[in-house]
mmCIF file of C-alpha atoms in Angstrom:
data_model
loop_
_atom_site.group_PDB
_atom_site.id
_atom_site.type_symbol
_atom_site.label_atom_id
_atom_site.label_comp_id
_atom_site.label_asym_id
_atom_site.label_seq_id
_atom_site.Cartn_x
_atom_site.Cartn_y
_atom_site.Cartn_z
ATOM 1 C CA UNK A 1 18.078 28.991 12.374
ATOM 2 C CA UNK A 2 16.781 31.328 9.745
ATOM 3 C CA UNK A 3 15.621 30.508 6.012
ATOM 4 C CA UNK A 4 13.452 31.468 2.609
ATOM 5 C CA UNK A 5 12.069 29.116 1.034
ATOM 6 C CA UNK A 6 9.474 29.277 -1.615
ATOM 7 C CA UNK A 7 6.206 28.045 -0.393
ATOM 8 C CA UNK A 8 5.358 25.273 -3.201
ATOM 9 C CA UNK A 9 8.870 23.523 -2.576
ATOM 10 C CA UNK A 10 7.835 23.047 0.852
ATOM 11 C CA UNK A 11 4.860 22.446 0.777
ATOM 12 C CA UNK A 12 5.101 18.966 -1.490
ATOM 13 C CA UNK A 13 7.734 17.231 1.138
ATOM 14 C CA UNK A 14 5.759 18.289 4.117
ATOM 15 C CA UNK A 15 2.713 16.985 3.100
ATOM 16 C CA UNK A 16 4.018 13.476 2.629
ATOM 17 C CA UNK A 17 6.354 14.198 5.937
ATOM 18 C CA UNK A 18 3.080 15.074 8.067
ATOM 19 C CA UNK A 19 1.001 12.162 6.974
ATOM 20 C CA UNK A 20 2.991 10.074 8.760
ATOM 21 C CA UNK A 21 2.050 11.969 12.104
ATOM 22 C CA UNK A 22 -0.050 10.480 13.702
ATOM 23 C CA UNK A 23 -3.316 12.737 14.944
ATOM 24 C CA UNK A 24 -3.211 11.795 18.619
ATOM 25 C CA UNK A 25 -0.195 10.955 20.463
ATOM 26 C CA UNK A 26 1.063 9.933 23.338
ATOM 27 C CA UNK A 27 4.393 11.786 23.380
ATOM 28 C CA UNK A 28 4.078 15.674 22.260
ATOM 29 C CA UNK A 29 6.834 15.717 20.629
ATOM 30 C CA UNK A 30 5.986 12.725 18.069
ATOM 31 C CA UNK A 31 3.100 15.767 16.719
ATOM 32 C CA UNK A 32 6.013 18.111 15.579
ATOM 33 C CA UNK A 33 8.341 17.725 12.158
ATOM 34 C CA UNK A 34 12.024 17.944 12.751
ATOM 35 C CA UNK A 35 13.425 20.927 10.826
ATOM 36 C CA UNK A 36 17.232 20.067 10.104
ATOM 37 C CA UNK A 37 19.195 22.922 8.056
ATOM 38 C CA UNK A 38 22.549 22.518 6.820
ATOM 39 C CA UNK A 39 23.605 25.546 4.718
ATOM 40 C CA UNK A 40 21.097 25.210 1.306
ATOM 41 C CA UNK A 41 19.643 21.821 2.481
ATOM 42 C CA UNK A 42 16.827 21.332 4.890
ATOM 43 C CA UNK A 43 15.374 18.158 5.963
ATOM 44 C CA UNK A 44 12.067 17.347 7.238
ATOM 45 C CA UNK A 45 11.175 14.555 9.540
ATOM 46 C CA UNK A 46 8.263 12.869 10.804
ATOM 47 C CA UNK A 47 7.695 9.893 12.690
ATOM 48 C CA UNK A 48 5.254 7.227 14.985
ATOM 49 C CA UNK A 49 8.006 5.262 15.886
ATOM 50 C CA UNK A 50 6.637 2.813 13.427
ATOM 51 C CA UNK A 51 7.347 4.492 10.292
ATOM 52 C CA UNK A 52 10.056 6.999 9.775
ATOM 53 C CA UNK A 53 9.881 9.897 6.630
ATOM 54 C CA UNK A 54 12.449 11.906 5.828
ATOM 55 C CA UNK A 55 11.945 14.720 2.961
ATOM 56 C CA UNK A 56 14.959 16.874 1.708
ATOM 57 C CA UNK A 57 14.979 20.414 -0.217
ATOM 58 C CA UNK A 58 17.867 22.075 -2.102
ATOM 59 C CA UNK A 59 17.070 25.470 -0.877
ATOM 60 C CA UNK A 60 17.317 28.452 -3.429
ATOM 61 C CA UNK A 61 20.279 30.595 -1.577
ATOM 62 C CA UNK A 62 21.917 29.181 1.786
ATOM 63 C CA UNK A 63 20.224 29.878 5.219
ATOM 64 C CA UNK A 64 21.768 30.331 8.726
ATOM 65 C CA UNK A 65 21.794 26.259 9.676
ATOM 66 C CA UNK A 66 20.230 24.838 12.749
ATOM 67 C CA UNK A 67 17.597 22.504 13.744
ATOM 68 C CA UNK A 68 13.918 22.530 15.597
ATOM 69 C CA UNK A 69 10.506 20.768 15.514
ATOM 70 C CA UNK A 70 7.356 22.336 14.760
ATOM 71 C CA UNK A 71 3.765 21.137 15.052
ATOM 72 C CA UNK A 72 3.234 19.295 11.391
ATOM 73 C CA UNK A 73 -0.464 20.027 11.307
ATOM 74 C CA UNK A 74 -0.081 23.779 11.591
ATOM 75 C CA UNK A 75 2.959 23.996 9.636
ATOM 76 C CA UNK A 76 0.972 21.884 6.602
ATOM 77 C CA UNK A 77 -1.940 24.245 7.111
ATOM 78 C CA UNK A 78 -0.483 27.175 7.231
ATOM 79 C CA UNK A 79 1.695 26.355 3.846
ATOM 80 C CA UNK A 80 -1.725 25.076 1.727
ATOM 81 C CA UNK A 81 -3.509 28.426 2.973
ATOM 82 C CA UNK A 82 -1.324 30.541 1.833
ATOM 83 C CA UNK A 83 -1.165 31.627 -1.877
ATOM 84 C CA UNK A 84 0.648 29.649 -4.550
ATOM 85 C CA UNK A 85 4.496 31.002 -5.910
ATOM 86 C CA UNK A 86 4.378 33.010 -2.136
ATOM 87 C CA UNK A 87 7.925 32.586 0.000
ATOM 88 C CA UNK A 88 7.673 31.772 3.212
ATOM 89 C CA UNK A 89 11.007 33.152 5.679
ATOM 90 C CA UNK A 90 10.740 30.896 8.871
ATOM 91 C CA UNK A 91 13.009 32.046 11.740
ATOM 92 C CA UNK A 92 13.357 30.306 15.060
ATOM 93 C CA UNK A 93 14.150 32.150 18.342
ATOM 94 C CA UNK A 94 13.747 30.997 22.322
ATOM 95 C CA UNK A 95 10.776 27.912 22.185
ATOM 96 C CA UNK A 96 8.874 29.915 19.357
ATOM 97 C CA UNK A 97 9.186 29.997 15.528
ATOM 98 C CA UNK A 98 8.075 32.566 13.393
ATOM 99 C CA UNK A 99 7.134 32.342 9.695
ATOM 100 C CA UNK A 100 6.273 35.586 7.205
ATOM 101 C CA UNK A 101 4.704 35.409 3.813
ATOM 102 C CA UNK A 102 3.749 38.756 2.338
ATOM 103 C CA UNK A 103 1.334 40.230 4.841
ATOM 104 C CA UNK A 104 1.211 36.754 7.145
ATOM 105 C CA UNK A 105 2.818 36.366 10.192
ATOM 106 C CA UNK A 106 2.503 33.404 12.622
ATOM 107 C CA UNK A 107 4.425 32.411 15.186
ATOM 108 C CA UNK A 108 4.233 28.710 16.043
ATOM 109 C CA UNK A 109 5.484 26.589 19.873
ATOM 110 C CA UNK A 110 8.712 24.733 19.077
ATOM 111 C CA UNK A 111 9.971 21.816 20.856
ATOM 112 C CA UNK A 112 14.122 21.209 21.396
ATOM 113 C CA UNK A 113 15.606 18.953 18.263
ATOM 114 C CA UNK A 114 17.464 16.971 20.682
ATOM 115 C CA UNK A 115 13.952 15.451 22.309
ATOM 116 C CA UNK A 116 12.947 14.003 18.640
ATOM 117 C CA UNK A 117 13.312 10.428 18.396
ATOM 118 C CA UNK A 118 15.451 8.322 15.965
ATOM 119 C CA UNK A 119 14.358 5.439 14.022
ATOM 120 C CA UNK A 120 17.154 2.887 14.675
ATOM 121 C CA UNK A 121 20.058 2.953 12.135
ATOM 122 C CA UNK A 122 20.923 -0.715 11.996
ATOM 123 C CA UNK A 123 23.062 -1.909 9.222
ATOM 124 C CA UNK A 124 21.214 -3.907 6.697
ATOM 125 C CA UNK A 125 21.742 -7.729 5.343
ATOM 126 C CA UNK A 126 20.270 -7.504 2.154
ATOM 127 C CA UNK A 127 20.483 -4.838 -0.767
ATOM 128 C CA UNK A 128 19.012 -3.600 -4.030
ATOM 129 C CA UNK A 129 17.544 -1.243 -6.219
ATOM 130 C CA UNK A 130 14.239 -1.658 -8.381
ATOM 131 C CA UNK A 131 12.663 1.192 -10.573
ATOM 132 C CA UNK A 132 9.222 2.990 -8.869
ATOM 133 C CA UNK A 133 7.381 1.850 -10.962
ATOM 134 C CA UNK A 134 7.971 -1.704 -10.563
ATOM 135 C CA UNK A 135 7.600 -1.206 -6.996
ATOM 136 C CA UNK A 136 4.224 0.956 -7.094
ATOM 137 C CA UNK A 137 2.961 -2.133 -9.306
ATOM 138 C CA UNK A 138 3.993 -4.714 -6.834
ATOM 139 C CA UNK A 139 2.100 -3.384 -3.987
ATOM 140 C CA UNK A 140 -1.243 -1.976 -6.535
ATOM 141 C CA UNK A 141 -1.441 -5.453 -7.456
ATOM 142 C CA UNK A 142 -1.168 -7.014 -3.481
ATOM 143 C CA UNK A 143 -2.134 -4.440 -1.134
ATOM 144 C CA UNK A 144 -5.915 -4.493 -1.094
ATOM 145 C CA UNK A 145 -5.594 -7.748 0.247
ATOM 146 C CA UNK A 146 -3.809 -7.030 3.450
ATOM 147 C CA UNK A 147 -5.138 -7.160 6.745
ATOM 148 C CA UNK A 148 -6.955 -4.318 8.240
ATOM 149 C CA UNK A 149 -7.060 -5.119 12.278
ATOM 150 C CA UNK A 150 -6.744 -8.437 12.412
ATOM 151 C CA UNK A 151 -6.023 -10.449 15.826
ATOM 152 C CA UNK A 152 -3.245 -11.968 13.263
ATOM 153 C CA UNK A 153 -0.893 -9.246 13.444
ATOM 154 C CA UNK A 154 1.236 -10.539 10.883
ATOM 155 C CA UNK A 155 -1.468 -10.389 8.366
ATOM 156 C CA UNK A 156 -1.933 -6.766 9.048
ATOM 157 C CA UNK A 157 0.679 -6.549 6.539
ATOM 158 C CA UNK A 158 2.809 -7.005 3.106
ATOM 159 C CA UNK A 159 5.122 -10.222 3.021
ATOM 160 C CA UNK A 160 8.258 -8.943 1.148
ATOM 161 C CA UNK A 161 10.101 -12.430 -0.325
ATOM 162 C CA UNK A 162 13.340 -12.706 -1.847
ATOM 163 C CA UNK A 163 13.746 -16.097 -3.237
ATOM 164 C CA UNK A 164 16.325 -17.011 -6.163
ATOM 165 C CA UNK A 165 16.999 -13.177 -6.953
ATOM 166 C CA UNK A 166 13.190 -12.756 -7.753
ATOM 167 C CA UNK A 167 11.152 -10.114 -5.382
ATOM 168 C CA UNK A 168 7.763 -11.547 -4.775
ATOM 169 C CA UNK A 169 4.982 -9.749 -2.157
ATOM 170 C CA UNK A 170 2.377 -11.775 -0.832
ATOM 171 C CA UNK A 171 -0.885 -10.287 1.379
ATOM 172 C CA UNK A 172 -4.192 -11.903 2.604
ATOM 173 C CA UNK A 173 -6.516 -11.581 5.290
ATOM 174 C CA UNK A 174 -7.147 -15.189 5.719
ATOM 175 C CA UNK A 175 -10.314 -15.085 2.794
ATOM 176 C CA UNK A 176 -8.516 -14.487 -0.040
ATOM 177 C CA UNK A 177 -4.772 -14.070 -1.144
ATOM 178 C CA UNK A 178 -2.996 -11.251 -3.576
ATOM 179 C CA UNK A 179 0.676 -12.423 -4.602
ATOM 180 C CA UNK A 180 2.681 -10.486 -7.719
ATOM 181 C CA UNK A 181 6.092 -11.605 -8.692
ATOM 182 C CA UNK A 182 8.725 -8.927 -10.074
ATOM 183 C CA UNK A 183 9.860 -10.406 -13.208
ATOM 184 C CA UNK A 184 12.871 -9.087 -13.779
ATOM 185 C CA UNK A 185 15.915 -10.726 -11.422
ATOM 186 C CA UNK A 186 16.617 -8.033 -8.093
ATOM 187 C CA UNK A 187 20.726 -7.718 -7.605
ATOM 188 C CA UNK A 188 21.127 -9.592 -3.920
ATOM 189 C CA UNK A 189 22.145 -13.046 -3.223
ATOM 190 C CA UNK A 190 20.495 -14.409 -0.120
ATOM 191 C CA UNK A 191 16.874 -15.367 0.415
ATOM 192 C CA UNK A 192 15.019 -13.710 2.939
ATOM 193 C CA UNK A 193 11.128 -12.759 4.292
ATOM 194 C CA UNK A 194 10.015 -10.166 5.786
ATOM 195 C CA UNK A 195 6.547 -8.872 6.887
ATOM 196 C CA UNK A 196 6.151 -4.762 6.257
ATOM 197 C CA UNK A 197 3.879 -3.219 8.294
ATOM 198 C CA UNK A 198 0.111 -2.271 6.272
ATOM 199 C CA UNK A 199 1.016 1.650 7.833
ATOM 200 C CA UNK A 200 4.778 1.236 5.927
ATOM 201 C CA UNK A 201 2.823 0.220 2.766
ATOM 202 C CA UNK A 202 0.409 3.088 2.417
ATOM 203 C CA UNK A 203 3.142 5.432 3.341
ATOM 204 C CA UNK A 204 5.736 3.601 0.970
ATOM 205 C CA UNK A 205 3.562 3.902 -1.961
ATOM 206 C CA UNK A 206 2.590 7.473 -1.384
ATOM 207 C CA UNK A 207 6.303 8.050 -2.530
ATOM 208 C CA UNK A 208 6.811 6.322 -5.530
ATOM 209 C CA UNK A 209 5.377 9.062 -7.743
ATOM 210 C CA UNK A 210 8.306 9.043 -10.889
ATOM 211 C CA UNK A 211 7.849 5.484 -12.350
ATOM 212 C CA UNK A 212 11.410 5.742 -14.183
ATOM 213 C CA UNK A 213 13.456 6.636 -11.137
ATOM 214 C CA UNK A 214 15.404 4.208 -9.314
ATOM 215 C CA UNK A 215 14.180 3.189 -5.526
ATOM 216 C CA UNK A 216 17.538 1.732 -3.459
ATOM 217 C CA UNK A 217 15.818 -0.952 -0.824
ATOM 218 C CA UNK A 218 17.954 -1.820 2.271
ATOM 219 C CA UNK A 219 16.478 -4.529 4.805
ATOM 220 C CA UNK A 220 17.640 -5.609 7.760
ATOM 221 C CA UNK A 221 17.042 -7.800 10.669
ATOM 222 C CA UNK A 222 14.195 -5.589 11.984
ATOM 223 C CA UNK A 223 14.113 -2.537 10.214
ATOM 224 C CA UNK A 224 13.224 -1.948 5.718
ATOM 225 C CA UNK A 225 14.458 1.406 4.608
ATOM 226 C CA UNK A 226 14.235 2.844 0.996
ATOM 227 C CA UNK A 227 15.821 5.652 -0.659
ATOM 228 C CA UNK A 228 15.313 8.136 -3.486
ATOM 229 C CA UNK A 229 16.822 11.173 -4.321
ATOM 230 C CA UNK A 230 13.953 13.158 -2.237
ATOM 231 C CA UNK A 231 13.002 10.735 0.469
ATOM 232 C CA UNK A 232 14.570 8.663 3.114
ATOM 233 C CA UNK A 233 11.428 6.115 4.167
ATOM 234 C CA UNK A 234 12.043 3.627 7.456
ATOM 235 C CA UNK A 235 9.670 1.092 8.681
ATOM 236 C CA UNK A 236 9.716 -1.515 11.779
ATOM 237 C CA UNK A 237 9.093 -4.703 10.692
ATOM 238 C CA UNK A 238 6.324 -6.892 11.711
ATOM 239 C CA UNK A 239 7.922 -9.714 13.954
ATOM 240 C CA UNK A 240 5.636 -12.857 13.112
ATOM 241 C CA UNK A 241 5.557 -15.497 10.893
ATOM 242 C CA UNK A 242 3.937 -15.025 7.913
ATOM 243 C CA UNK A 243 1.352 -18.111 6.606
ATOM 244 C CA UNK A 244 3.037 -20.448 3.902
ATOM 245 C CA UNK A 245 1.093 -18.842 0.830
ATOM 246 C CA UNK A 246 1.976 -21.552 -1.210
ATOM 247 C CA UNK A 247 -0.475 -24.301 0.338
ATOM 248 C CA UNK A 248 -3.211 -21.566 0.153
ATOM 249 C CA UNK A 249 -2.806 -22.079 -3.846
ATOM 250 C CA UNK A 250 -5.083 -25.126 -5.355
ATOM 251 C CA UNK A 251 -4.141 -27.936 -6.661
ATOM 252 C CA UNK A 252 -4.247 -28.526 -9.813
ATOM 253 C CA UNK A 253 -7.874 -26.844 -10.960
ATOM 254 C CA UNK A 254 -9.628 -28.660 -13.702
ATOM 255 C CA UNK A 255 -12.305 -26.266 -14.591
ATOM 256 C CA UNK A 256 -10.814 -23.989 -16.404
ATOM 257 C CA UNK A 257 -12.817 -20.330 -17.421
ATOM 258 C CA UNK A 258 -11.754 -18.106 -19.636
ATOM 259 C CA UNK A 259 -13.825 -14.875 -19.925
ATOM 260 C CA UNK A 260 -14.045 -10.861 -20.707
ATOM 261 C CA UNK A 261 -12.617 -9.144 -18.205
ATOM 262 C CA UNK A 262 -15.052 -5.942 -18.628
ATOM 263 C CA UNK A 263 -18.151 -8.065 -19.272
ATOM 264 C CA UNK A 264 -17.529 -10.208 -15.792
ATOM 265 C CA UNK A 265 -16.375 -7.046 -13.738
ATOM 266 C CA UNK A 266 -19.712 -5.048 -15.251
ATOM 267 C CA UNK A 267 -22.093 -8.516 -14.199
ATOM 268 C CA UNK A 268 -20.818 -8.347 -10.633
ATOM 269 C CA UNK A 269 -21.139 -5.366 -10.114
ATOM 270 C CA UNK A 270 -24.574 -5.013 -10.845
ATOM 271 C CA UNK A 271 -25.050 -8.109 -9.141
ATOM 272 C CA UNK A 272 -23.901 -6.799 -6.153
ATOM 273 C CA UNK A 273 -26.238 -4.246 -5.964
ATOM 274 C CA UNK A 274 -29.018 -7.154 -4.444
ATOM 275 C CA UNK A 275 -26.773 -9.185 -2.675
ATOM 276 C CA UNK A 276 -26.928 -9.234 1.182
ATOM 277 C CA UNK A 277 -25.200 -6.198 2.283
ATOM 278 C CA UNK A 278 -23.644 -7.909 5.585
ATOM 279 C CA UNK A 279 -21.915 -11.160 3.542
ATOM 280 C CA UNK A 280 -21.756 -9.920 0.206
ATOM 281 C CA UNK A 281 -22.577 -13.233 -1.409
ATOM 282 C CA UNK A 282 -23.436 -14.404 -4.781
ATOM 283 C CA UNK A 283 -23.618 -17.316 -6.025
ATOM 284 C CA UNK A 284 -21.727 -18.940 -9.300
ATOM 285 C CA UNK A 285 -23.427 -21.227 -11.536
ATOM 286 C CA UNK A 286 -20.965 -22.939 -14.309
ATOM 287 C CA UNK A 287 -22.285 -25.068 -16.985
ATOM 288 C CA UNK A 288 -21.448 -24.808 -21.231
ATOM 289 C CA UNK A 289 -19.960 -21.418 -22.152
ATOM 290 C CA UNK A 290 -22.130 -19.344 -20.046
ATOM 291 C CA UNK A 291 -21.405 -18.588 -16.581
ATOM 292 C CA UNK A 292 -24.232 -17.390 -14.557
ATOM 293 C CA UNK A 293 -24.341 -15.233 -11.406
ATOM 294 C CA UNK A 294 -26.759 -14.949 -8.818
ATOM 295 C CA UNK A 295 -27.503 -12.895 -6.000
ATOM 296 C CA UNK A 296 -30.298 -12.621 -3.262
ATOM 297 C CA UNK A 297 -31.210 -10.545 -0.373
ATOM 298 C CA UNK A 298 -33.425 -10.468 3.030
ATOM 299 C CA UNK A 299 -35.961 -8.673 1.394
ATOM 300 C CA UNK A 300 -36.203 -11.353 -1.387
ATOM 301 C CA UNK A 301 -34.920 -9.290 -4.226
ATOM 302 C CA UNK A 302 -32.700 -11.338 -7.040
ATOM 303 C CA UNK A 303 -30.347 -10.129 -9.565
ATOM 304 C CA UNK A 304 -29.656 -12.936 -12.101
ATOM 305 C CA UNK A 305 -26.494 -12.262 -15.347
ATOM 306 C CA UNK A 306 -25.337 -14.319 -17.557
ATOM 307 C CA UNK A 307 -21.799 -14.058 -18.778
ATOM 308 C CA UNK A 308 -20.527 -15.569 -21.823
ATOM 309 C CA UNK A 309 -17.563 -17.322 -21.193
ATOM 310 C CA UNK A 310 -14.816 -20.357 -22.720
ATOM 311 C CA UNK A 311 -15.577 -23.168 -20.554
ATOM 312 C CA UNK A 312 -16.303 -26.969 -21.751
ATOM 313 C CA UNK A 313 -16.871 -29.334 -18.760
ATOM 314 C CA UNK A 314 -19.077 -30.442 -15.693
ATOM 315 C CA UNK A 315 -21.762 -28.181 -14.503
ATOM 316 C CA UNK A 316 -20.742 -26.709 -11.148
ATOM 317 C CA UNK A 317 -21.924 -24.087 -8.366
ATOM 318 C CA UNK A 318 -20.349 -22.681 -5.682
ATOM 319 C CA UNK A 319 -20.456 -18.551 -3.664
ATOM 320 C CA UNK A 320 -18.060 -16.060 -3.386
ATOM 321 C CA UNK A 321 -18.021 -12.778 -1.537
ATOM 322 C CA UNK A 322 -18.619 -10.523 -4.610
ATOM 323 C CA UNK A 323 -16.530 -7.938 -2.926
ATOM 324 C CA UNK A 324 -13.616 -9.898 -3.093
ATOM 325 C CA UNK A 325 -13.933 -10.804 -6.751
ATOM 326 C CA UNK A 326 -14.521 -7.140 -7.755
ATOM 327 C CA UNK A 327 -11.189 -5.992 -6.286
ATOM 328 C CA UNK A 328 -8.999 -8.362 -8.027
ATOM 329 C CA UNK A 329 -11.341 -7.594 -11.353
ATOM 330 C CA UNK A 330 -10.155 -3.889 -10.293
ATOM 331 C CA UNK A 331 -6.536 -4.879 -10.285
ATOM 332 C CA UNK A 332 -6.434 -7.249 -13.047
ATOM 333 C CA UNK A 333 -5.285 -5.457 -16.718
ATOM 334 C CA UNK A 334 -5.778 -6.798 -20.433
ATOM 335 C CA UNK A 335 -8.842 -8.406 -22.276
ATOM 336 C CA UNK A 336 -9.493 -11.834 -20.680
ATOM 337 C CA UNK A 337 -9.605 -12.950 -17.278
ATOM 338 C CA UNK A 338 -8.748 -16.999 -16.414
ATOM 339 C CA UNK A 339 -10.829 -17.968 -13.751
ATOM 340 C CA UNK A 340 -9.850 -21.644 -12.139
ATOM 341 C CA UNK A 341 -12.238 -24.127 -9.811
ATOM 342 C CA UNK A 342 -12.257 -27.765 -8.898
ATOM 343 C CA UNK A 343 -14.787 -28.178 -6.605
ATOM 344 C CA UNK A 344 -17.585 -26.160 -4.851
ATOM 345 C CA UNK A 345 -15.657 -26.107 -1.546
ATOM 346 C CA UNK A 346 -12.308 -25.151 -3.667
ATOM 347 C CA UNK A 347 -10.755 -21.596 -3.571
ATOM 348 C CA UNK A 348 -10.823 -19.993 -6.871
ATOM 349 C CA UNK A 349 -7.700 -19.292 -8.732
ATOM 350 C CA UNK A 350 -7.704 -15.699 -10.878
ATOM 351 C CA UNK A 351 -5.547 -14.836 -13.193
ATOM 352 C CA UNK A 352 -4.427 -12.774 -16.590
ATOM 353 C CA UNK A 353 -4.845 -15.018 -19.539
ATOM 354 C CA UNK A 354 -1.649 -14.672 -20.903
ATOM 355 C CA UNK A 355 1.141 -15.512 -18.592
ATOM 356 C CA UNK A 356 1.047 -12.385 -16.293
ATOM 357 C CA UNK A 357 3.177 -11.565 -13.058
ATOM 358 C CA UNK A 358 -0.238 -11.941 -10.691
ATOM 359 C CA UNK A 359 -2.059 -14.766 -9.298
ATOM 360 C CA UNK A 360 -4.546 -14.323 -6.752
ATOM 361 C CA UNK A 361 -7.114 -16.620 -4.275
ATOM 362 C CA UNK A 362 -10.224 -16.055 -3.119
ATOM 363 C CA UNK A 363 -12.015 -18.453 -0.856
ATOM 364 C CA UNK A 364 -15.603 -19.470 -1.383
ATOM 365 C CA UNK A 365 -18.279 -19.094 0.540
ATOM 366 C CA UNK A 366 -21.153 -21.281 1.958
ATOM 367 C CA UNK A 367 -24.601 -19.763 0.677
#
């Protein structure tokens, strides 16, 4: 296996490729990238077993084709060292590769192609394509909500929900609750659910980087897989039942708030600078027009703001984790914000003003 390839055109597909290794493994093999060359095209390949990446180049003129696995590390370190527009000729001999780039030479342990592991290839039941964009805006607007190591392994993840031809994703840890609906209709018949895994997500998103270009989505019974021109993405699914979101939304809120999104993202966060730094809380007083926020500490410090706000009804006070409201302030686009409560043991229902694609939960918090 021989081949020139010019170090920048490498160098974006490997870097994806390699942050799917993981740092410490088990099996030495599952540290190396899979080098596949087939006259001008190379593929690279990196896995956990988890989550499968697949990056393909067009190379410039046709190589001599073959295939062998490298550490990723080194090979990603070696490519961002050396100087940009270079060309990098990689040749592989017995267990050893060797790469030149002007005066550089390094020559780098292989291990044998046929030892790399292959994500399953299972056929899958439900197909359809959706633009990057769309996609990227789906999880932006869901996955700060997942999961990080919960005991609840399927929370530790992104519900995917095809219902009635509309794509919906769904993630909570149990406190609050991030759902965004794609509005336009998806082009596949059947319902289904499935729970990606938060490692797929991160890595999924990583690759939608041209909003415009179609995204081709294949799921199966255990496996999601999505394609673009450059990238060939696989995931394991999470096998677990994922909560019934749909009870976690209240009832019917009465108290209805309508306020600046700016103004109430700048209040909380300078309220949050006093609140306790081990529950976050602050408290959220509600009477005419004006919604007031509170926060205290150990060391009996106080932050009071008042925020101006659309509200007519019955006074009302009830604590959220600050935290929680700041991300979904963070998410959240246009002017006005529509916050909904019914009681002080109620979740809190946030919203865009105008009919939006988002709705979101956050649970409240004894103080």
């Amino acid at each position: 296996m021989k081949f020139t390839i010019s170090r920048d055109a490498l160098l974006k597909p490997l870097n994806l490729v390699a942050g799917v290794v993981e740092r410490r493994q088990t099996l030495p093999i599952l540290a190396n990238v899979l080098l596949v060359l087939d006259g001008d095209r190379l593929a690279l390949t990196g896995t956990d077993l988890e989550v499968e990446l697949v990056g393909r180049v067009k190379l410039a003129s046709a190589g001599e084709s073959g295939e062998i696995t490298v550490p990723a590390r080194k090979l990603a370190d070696i490519c961002k060292s050396l100087p940009e527009g270079s060309n990098i000729e990689l040749a592989a001999g017995e267990n050893k590769v060797t790469l030149k780039s002007g005066r550089s030479r390094f020559t780098l342990s292989t291990l044998p192609a046929r030892e790399f592991p292959n994500v399953e290839d299972s056929m899958g039941t439900h197909q359809f394509t959706v633009k990057q964009g769309q996609l990227k805006r789906l999880i932006d607007r869901t996955g700060f909500a997942m999961a990080q190591q919960d005991v609840r392994y399927y929370l530790n993840g992104m519900l995917w929900e095809i219902k009635g031809r509309q794509l919906r994703v769904v993630a909570t840890d149990g406190h609050r609750l991030a759902m965004c609906t794609l509005l336009e209709k998806v082009d596949t018949s059947d319902d289904t659910q499935v729970i990606l895994p938060r490692k797929g997500v991160l890595e999924l998103v990583r690759l939608l980087l041209e909003d415009d270009a179609d995204i081709a989505i294949v799921i199966g019974s255990n496996h999601i897989r999505a394609t673009t021109d450059d990238f060939t993405f696989t995931s394991k699914l999470v096998d677990g039942k994922f909560p019934d979101y749909q009870r976690v939304l209240p009832r019917s809120p009465d108290k209805i708030i309508l306020g600046s999104r700016l103004e109430m993202r700048q209040a909380f966060t300078r309220a949050a600078i006093l609140s306790n730094e081990k529950y976050r809380g602050v408290r959220l007083k509600l009477t005419d027009n004006s919604l007031d926020i509170v926060a205290n500490n150990p060391e009996q410090e106080e932050a009071e703001e008042a925020v101006p706000v659309e509200y007519k009804g019955d006074s009302l006070e009830v604590g959220f984790n600050v935290g929680y409201l700041l991300d979904v302030l963070g998410v959240l686009s246009g002017e006005q914000v529509k916050l909904s409560l019914s009681d002080p043991n109620s979740s809190a229902l946030l919203e865009e003003s105008d009919s939006g694609d988002s709705l979101y939960v956050v649970m409240p918090m004894r103080l």
